[in-house]
Structures are given as C-alpha cells and as structure tokens.
Tab-separated table of C-alpha atoms and ligand atoms in Angstrom:
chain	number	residue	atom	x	y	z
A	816	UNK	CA	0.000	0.000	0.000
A	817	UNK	CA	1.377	3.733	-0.782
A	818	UNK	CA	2.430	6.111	2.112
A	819	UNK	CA	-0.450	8.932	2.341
A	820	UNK	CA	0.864	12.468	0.328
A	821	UNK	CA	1.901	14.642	2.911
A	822	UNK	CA	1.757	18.612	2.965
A	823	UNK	CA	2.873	21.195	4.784
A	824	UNK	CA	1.072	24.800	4.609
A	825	UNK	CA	2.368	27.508	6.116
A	826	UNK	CA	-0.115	30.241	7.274
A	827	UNK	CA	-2.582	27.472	8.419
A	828	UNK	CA	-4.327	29.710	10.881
A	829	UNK	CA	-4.925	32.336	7.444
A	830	UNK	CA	-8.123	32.434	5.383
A	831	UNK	CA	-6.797	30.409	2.354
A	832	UNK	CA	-4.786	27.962	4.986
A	833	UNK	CA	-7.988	26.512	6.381
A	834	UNK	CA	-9.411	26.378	2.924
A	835	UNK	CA	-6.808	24.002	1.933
A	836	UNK	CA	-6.377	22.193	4.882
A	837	UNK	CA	-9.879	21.162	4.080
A	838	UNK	CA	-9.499	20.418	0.649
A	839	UNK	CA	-6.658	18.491	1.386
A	840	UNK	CA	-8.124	16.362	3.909
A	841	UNK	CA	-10.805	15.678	1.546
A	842	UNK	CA	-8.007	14.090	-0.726
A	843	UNK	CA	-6.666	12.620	1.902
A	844	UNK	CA	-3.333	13.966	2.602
A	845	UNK	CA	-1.829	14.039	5.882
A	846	UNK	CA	-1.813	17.756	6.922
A	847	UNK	CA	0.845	19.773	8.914
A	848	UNK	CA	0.420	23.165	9.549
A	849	UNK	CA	3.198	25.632	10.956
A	850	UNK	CA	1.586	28.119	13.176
A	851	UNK	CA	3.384	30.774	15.996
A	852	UNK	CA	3.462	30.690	19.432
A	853	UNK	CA	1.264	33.687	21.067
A	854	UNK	CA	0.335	34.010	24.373
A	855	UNK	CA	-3.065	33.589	23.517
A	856	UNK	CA	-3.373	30.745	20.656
A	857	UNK	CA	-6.280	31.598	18.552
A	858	UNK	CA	-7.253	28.790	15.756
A	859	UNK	CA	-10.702	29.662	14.804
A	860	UNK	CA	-10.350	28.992	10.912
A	861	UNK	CA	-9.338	25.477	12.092
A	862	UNK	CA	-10.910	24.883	15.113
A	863	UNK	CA	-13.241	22.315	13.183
A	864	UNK	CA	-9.806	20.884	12.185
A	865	UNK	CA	-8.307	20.097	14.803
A	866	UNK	CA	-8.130	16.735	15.309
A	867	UNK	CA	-7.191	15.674	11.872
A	868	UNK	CA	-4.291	18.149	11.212
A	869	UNK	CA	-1.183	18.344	12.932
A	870	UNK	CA	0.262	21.734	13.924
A	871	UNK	CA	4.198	22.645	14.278
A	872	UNK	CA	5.769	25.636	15.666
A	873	UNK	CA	7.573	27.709	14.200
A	874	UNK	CA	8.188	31.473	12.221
A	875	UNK	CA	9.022	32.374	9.491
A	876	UNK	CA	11.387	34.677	10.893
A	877	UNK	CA	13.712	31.430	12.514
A	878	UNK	CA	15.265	29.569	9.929
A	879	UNK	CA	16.039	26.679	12.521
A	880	UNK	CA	12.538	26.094	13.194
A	881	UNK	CA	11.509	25.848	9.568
A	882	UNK	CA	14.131	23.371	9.399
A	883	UNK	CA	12.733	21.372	12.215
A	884	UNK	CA	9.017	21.553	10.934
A	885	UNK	CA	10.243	20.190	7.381
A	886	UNK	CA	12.038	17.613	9.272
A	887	UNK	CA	9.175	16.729	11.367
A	888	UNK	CA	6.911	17.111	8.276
A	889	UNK	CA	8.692	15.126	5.468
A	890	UNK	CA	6.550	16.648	3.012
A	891	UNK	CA	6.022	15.961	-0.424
A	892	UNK	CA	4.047	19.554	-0.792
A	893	UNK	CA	4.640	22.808	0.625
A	894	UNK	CA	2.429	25.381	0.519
A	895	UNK	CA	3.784	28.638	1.350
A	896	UNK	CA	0.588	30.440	2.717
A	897	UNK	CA	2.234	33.005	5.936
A	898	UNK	CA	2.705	36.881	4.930
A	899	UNK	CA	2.383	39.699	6.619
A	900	UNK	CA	-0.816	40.119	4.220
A	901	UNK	CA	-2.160	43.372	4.841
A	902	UNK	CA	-1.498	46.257	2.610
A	903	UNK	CA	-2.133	49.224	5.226
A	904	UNK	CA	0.319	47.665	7.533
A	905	UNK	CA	3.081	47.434	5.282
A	906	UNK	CA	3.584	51.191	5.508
A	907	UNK	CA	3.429	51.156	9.100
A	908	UNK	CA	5.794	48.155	9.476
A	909	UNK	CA	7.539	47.964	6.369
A	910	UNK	CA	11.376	46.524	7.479
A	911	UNK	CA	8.992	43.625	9.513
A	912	UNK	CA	6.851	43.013	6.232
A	913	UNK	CA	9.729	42.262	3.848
A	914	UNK	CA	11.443	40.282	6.645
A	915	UNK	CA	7.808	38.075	6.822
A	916	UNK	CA	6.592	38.227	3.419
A	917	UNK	CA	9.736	39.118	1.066
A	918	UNK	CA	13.285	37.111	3.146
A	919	UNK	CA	10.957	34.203	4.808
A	920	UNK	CA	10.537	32.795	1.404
A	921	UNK	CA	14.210	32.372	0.782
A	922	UNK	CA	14.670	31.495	3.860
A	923	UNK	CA	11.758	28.134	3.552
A	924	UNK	CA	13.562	27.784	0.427
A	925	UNK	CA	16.697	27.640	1.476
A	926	UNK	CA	15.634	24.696	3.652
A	927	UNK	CA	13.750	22.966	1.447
A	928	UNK	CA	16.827	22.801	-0.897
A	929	UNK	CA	18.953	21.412	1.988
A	930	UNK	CA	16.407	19.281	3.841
A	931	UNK	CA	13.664	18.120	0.988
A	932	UNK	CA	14.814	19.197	-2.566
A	933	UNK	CA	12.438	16.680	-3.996
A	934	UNK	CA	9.172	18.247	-2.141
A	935	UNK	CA	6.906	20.621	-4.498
A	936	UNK	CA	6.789	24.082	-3.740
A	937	UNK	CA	4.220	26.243	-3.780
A	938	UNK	CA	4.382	30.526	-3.252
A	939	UNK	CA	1.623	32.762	-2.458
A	940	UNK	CA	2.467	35.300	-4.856
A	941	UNK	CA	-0.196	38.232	-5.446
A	942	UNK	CA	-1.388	40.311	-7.994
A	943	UNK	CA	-0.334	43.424	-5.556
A	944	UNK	CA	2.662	43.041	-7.398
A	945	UNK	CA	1.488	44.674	-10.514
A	946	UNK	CA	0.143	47.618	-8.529
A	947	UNK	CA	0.240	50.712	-11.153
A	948	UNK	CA	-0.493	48.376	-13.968
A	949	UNK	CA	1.634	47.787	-17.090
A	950	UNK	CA	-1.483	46.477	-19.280
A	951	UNK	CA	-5.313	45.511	-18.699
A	952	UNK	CA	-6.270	43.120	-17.946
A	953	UNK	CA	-3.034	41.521	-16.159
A	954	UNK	CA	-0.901	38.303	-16.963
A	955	UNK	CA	1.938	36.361	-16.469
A	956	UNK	CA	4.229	38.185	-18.618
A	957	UNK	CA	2.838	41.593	-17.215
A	958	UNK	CA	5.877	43.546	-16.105
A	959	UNK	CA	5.658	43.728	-12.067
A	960	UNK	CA	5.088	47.731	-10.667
A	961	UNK	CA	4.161	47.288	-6.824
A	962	UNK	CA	2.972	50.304	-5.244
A	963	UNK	CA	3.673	49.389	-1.403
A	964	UNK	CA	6.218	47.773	1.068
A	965	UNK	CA	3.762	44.295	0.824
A	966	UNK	CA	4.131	44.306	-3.183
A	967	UNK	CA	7.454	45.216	-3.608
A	968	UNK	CA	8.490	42.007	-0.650
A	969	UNK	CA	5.356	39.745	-2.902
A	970	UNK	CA	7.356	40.784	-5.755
A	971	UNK	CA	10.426	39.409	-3.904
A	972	UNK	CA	9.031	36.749	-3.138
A	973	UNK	CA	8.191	35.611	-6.408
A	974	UNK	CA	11.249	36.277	-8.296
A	975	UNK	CA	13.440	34.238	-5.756
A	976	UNK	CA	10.552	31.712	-6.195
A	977	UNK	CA	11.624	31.365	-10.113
A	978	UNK	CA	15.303	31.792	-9.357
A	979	UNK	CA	15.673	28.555	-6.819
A	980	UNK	CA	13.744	27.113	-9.361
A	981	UNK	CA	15.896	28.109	-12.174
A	982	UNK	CA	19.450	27.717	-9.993
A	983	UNK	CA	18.705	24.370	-8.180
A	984	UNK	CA	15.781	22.247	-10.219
A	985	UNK	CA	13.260	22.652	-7.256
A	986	UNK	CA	9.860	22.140	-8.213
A	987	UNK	CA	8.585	25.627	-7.185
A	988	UNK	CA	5.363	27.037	-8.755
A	989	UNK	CA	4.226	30.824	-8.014
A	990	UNK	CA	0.097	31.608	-8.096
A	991	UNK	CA	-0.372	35.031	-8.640
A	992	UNK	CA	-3.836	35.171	-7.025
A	993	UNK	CA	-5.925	38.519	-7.413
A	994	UNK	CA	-8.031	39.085	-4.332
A	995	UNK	CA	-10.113	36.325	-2.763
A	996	UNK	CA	-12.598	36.543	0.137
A	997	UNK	CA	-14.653	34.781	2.278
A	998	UNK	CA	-16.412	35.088	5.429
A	999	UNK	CA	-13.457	33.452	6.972
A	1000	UNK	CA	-11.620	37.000	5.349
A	1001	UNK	CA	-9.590	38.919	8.066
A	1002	UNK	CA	-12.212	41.438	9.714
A	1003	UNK	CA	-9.812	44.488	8.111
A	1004	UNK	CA	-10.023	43.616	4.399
A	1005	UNK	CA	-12.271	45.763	2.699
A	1006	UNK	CA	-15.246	43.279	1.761
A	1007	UNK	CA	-15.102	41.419	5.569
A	1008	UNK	CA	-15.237	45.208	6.996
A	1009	UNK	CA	-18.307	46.054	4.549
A	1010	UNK	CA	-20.141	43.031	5.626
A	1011	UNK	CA	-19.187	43.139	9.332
A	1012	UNK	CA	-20.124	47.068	9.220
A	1013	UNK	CA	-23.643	46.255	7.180
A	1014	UNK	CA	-24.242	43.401	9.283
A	1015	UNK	CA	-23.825	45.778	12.844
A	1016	UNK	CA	-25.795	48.692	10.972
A	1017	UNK	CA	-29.061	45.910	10.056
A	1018	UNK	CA	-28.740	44.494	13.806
A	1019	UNK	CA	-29.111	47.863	14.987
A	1020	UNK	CA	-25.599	48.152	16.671
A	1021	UNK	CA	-23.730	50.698	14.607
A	1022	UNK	CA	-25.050	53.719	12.430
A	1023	UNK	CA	-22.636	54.453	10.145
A	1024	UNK	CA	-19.089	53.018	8.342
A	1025	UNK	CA	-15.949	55.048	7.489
A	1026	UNK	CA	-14.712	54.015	4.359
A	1027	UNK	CA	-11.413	54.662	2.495
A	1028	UNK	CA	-11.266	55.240	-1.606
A	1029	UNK	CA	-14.894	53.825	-3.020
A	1030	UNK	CA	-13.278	54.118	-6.797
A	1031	UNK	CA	-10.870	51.099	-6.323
A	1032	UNK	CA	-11.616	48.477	-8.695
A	1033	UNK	CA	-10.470	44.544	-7.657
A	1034	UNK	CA	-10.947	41.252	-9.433
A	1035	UNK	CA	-12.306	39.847	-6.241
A	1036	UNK	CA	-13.478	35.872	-6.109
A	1037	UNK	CA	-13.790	33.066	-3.140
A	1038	UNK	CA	-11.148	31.623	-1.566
A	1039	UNK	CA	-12.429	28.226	-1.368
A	1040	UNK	CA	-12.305	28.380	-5.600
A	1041	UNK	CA	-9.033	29.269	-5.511
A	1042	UNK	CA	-7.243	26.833	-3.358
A	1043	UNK	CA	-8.165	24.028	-5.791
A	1044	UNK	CA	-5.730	26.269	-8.276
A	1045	UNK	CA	-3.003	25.935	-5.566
A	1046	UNK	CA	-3.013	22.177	-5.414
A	1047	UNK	CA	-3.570	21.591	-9.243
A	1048	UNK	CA	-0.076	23.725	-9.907
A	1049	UNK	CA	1.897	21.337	-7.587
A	1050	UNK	CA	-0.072	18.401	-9.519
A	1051	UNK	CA	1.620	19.186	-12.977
A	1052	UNK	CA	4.564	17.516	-14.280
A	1053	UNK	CA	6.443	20.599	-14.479
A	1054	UNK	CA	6.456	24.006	-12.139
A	1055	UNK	CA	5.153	26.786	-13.772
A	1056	UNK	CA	3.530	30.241	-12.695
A	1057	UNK	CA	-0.308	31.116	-12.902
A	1058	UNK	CA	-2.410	34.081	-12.642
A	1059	UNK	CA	-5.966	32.983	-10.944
A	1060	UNK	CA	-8.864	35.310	-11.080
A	1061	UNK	CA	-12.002	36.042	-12.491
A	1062	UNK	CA	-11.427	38.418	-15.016
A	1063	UNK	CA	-14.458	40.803	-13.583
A	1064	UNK	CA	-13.654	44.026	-12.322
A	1065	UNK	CA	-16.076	45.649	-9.709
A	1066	UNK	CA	-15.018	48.229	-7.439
A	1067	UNK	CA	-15.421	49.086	-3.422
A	1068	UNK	CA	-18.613	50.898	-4.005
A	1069	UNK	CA	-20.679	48.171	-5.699
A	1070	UNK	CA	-19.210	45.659	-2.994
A	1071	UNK	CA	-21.111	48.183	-0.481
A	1072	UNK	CA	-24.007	48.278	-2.440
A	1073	UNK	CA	-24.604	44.379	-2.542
A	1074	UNK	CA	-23.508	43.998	0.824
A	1075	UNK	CA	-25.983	46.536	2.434
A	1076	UNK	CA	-28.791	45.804	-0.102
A	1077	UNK	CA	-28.712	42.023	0.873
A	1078	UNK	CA	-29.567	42.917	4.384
A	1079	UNK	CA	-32.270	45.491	3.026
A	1080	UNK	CA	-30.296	48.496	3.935
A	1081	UNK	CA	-29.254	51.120	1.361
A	1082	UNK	CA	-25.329	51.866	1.525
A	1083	UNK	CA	-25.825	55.555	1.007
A	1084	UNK	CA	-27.641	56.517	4.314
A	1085	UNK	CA	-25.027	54.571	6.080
A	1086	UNK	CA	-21.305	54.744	4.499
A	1087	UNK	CA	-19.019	57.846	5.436
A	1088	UNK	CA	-15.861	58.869	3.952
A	1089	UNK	CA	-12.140	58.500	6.376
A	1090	UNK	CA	-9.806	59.940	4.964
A	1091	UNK	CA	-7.229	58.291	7.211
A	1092	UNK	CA	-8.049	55.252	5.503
A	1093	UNK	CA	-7.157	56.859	1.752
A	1094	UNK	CA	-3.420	54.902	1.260
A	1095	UNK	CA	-0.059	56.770	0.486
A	1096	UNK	CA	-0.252	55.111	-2.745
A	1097	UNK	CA	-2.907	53.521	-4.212
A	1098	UNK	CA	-3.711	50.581	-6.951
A	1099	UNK	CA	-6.639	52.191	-8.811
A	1100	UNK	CA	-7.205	48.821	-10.336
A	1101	UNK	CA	-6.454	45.105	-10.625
A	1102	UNK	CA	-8.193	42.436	-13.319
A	1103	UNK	CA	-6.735	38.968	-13.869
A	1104	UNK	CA	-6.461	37.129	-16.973
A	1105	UNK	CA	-6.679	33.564	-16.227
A	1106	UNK	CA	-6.695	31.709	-19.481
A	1107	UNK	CA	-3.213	29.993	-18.943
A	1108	UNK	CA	-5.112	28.452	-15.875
A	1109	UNK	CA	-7.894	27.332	-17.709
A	1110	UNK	CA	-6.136	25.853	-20.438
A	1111	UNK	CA	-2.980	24.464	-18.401
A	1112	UNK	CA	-4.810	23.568	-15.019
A	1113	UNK	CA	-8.435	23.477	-16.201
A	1114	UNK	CA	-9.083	25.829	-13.751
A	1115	UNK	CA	-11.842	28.298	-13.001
A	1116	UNK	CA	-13.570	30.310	-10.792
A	1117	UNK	CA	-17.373	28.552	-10.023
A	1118	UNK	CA	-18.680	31.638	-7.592
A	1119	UNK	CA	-19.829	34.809	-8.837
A	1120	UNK	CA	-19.028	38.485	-7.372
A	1121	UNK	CA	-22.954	39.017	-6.313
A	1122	UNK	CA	-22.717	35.806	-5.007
A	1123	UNK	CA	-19.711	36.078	-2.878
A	1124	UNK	CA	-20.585	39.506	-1.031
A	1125	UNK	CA	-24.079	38.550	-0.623
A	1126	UNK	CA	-22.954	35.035	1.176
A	1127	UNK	CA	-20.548	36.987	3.320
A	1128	UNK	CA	-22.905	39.701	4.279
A	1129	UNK	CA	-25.571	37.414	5.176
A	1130	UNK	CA	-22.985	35.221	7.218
A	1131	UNK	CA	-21.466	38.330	9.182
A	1132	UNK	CA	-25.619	38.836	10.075
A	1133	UNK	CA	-25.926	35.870	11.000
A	1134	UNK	CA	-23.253	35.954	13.289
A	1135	UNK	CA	-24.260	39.535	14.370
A	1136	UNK	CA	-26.262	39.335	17.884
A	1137	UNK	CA	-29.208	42.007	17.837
A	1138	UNK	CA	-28.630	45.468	20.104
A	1139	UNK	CA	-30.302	44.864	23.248
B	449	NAP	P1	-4.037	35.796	6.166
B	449	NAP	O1	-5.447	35.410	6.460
B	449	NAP	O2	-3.536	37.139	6.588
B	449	NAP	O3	-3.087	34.667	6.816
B	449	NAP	C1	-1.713	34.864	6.957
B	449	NAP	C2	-1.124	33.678	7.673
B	449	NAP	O4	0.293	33.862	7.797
B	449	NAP	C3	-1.646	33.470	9.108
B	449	NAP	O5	-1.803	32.092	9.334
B	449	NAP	C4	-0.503	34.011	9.957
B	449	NAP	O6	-0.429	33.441	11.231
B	449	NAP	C5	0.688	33.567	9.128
B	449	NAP	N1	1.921	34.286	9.429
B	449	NAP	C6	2.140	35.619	9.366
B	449	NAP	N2	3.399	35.899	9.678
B	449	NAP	C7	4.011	34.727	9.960
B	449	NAP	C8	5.320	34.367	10.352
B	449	NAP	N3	6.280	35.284	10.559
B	449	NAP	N4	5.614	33.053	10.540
B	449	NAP	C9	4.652	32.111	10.380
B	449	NAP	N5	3.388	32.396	10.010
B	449	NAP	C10	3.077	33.690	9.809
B	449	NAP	O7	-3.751	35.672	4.599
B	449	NAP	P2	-4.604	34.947	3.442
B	449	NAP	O8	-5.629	35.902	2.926
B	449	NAP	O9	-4.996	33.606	3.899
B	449	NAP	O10	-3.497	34.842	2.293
B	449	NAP	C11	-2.622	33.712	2.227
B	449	NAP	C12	-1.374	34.105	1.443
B	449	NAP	O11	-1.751	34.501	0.126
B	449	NAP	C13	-0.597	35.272	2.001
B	449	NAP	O12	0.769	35.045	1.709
B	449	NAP	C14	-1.085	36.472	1.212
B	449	NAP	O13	-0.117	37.487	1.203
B	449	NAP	C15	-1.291	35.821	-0.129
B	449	NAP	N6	-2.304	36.403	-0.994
B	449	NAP	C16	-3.556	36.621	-0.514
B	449	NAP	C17	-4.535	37.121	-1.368
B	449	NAP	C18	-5.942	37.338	-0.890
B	449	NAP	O14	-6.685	38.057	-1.575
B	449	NAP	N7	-6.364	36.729	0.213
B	449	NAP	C19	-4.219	37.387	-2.714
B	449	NAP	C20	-2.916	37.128	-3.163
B	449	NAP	C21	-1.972	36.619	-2.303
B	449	NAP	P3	-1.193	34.082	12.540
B	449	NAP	O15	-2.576	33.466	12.523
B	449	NAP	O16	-0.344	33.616	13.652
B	449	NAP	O17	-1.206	35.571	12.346
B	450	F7E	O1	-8.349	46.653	-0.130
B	450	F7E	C1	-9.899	49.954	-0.805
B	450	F7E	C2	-8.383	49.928	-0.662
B	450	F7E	O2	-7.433	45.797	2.019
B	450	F7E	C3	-8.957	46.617	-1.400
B	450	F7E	C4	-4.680	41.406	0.353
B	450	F7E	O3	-5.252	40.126	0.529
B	450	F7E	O4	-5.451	41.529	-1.914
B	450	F7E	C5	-5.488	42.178	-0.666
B	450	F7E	O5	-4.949	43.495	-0.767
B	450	F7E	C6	-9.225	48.032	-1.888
B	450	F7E	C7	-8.021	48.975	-1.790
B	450	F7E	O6	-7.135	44.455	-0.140
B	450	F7E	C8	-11.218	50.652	2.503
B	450	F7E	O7	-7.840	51.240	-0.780
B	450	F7E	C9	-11.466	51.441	0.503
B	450	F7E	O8	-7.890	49.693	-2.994
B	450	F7E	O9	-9.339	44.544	0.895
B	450	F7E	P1	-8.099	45.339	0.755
B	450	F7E	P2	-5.858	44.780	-1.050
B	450	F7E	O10	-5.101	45.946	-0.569
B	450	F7E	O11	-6.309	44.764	-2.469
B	450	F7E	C10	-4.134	41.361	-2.470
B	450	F7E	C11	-4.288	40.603	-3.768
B	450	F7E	C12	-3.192	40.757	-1.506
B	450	F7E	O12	-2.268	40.048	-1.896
B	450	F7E	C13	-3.238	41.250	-0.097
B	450	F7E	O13	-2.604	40.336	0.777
B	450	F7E	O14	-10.237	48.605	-1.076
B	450	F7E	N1	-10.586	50.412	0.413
B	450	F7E	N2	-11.872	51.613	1.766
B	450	F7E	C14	-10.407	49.903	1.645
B	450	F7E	N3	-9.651	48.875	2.077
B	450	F7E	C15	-9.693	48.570	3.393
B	450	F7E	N4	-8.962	47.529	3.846
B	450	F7E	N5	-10.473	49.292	4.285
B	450	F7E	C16	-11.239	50.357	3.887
B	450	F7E	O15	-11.923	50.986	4.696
C-alpha cells in the first residue's frame, strides 16, 4: 500500500490555509500546519480541524525552526501560505513586512533545498505586485510595478521563487492570485469590513461606516475556488507560474451596495468617507487574466461576485447578535 501524500502549509491559521487544509483532507493527505506561538493561541479557521491536522511551531522569521518543521513534516508539498498580508500595515511596518513576506521565502527555500529538494513548492504570490499596472487586464508576462512595502516584498518573493527554481531544479510554482474573500476574510479587508459594518448597521448596533477610496476596482473571487488552483499547480509535471482570477472588475462601491442591499439596507444613508483610511499610494485597479489556468490547469472560478458579497454579508448577520 502507498504512504499517504503529505503537505505542509504555512499560514494554516490564514483564510486560504484553512481552505486548503480542508481540501486536502478531503483528498486525503496528511496535513501539517506551521503556526506561531502567542500568548493567547487563537485557531478559529481550524478549530473544526483540529483533530485531523497536525500543527508545528515555528516562524518564518527562525530559519532553525523551519528546518525542524520540514524535518518533522517530510513533506512531499509545501504550501507557502504566511505573509504579513495586509497592505495598510506594510507602511506602518515595512522593514517587519519584507522580513515576513519578502526574506521568509528564501529562507523556507533555502531549507527545502537542503532538507527536501524533492518536495513541491508552492508561493503565495499576489497580484499586488502589478500595482500601477503595465497592461489591462493583467498576466503572467505583465511587467511587475508594486505600489507598497507588501508588493514590492510579494514581488520578492516571487522572483526568488523562479530563481531557486531556475538555480537548483526545485519544483517551485508561483500563483499570482488577485483578491479572494470569504467570510473566513480577516475582519480588516475591505469586503469582511463592509459586511461586518452592514451586518452591525441591520442588527441595529452601529449607524454608520468610514470608508477609504470607493473608486478602487479589484478582481475579487472566493477563496475556497481558488485553493483548488493551488493544489492543481503542484499536480503538474512541471512548475510553472499562474495568474488565478475572475477576469471581472467591480469596485469598493458596488461591494457596499450588494452587501448593504442584501440585508435590506441602502449603503448611502449609512457609508461615510475616512480619509485616514485613503493609502499613500494607491492601486486604482487590478483584473486577472486567467486563461493559462484554464487551459494548463483546467481551472476556473465557479462563484460569482454578487454571489460572494451577498454570502458573506448574510454570514457576518448571521453571526451579528441584535442590540439589546
Ligand atoms: P491571512 O489570512 O492574513 O493569513 C496569513 C497567515 O500567515 C496566518 O496564518 C498568519 O499566522 C501567518 N503568518 C504571518 N506571519 C508569519 C510568520 N512570521 N511566521 C509564520 N506564520 C506567519 O492571509 P490569506 O488571505 O490567507 O493569504 C494567504 C497568502 O496569500 C498570504 O501570503 C497572502 O499574502 C497571499 N495572498 C492573498 C490574497 C488574498 O486576496 N487573500 C491574494 C494574493 C496573495 P497568525 O494566525 O499567527 O497571524
Ligand atoms: O483593499 C480599498 C483599498 O485591504 C482593497 C490582500 O489580501 O489583496 C489584498 O490586498 C481596496 C483597496 O485588499 C477601505 O484602498 C477602501 O484599494 O481589501 P483590501 P488589497 O489591498 O487589495 C491582495 C491581492 C493581496 O495580496 C493582499 O494580501 O479597497 N478600500 N476603503 C479599503 N480597504 C480597506 N482595507 N479598508 C477600507 O476601509
């Protein structure tokens, strides 16, 4: 009988990271999951989990104890989920971003090479990286042009991705996802904060929500679509590099619409403008042409934009107790 396929994900505790712990229990791989010590351990994406994955410690930031979780692991995929993923705080902590997001890749890789060169790789890269774009809609030969501290370490990232690839033979594939959400999203994300904001606004515990720039546009689809994309890269007899999106544009102001509409409100009475929340530099927009996807990895997105924001809305109302 053949030993189960075992993977290691990084960034466990993250949105996608439960996603694909789930989809790879349902293929039946064994799971490992790195995850950091905090005084206060919070696993709520996998509390459901649990029991069928088994979690390592380690950083990111401590080459040893990537080495030891690899070890421990023996994988035969890696999926390199942990960042430092949020824009707004790569300005405020931009030396600690590129140390997470941008030099913790070379450092995993730098194990893997020593410890498990024959494991498959795969990188989180992000379509932040083309930031004030070179050509509409983006792909994978669109010249990178990040716009903040988190793009410039994604776009790192990525090209050491290619290089260990290129230098040493690893299998190492880069997905250059455009934005995916959830209602597992982190709560500052601009679609989790509309639904959590129209969700306390129906439920009668908030009046109003401050909002940043309503004119960004973002190729926004589910995270639980695009997690299949991560494991069919790593299934392909060569590594290659894949941009996975929808190819629909929509911007912040129709995600308020559909959020506050689905919970009978209308956005306008409710959303204010902040602008503390405008960024030092902004990318007006993003759209993702996935046809090498499609083609290579037979790939595509199955949940619609309306679809999306209206399931997380309704979720975050769910969750919402009523004002007393
Ligand atoms: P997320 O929810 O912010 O999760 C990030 C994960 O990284 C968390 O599990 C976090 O652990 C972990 N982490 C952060 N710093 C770490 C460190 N120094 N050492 C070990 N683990 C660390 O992000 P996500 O939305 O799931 O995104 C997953 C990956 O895809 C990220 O690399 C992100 O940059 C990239 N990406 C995301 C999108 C998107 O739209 N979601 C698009 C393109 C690319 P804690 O729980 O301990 O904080
Ligand atoms: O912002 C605008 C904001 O924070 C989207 C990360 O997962 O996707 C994500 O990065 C847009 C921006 O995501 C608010 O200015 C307006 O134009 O949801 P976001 P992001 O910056 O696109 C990429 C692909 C990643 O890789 C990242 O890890 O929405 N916006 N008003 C606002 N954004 C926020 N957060 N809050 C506002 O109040």
């Amino acid at each position: 009988m053949s030993e189960p396929r075992r993977a290691l994900v990084t960034g466990i505790t993250g949105q996608d990271g439960s996603y694909l712990a789930e989809f790879l229990l349902e293929r039946g791989y064994e799971v490992y999951g790195l995850v950091r010590r905090a005084s206060l351990q919070r696993f709520e994406r996998i509390e459901h989990l649990r029991e069928r994955v088994e979690l390592v410690h380690g950083d990111l930031l401590d080459q040893a104890s990537l080495a030891r979780a690899l070890d421990l692991a023996r994988p035969h995929e890696i999926y390199n989920l942990a960042a430092q993923s949020f824009v707004p705080t790569s300005w405020t902590e931009p030396v600690l971003t590129a140390e997470f997001t941008g030099l913790g890749v070379t450092r995993l890789l730098e194990c893997v090479r020593q410890r498990c060169p024959d494991a498959r790789f795969y990188q989180a890269s992000s379509s932040e990286m083309f930031g004030k774009v070179r050509e509409v809609p983006q792909r994978e030969s669109t010249p990178f042009y990040p716009r903040s501290p988190y793009g410039a370490a994604k776009a790192y990232a990525h090209h050491i991705t290619v290089n260990y690839r290129e230098s040493y033979g690893l299998y190492a594939s880069c997905g250059i996802l455009f934005n995916h959400e959830s209602p597992r999203r982190g709560r500052e994300f601009v679609t989790r904060k509309v639904s959590l904001g129209a969700a306390a606004i129906a439920r009668g515990r908030a009046k109003t929500l401050p909002m940043g720039n309503l004119d960004a546009r973002r190729d926004w689809g589910f995270a639980g679509d695009y997690v299949e994309a991560m494991w069919k890269m790593l299934q392909l007899d060569a590594p290659d590099d894949f941009v996975i999106a929808t190819g629909e544009m929509h911007s912040v102001r129709e995600v308020c619409e559909i959020a506050f509409a689905a919970l009978g409100l209308d956005w306008r009475a409710h959303v204010t403008l902040d602008p503390k929340l405008l960024r030092p530099a902004e990318v007006d927009q993003l759209v993702g042409d996935a046809s090498k996807a499609r083609a290579k990895l037979g790939w595509q997105p199955r949940t619609t934009f309306r679809e999306l924001i209206e399931r997380m809305a309704r979720a975050d109302y769910d969750a919402t107790p009523p004002a007393s």
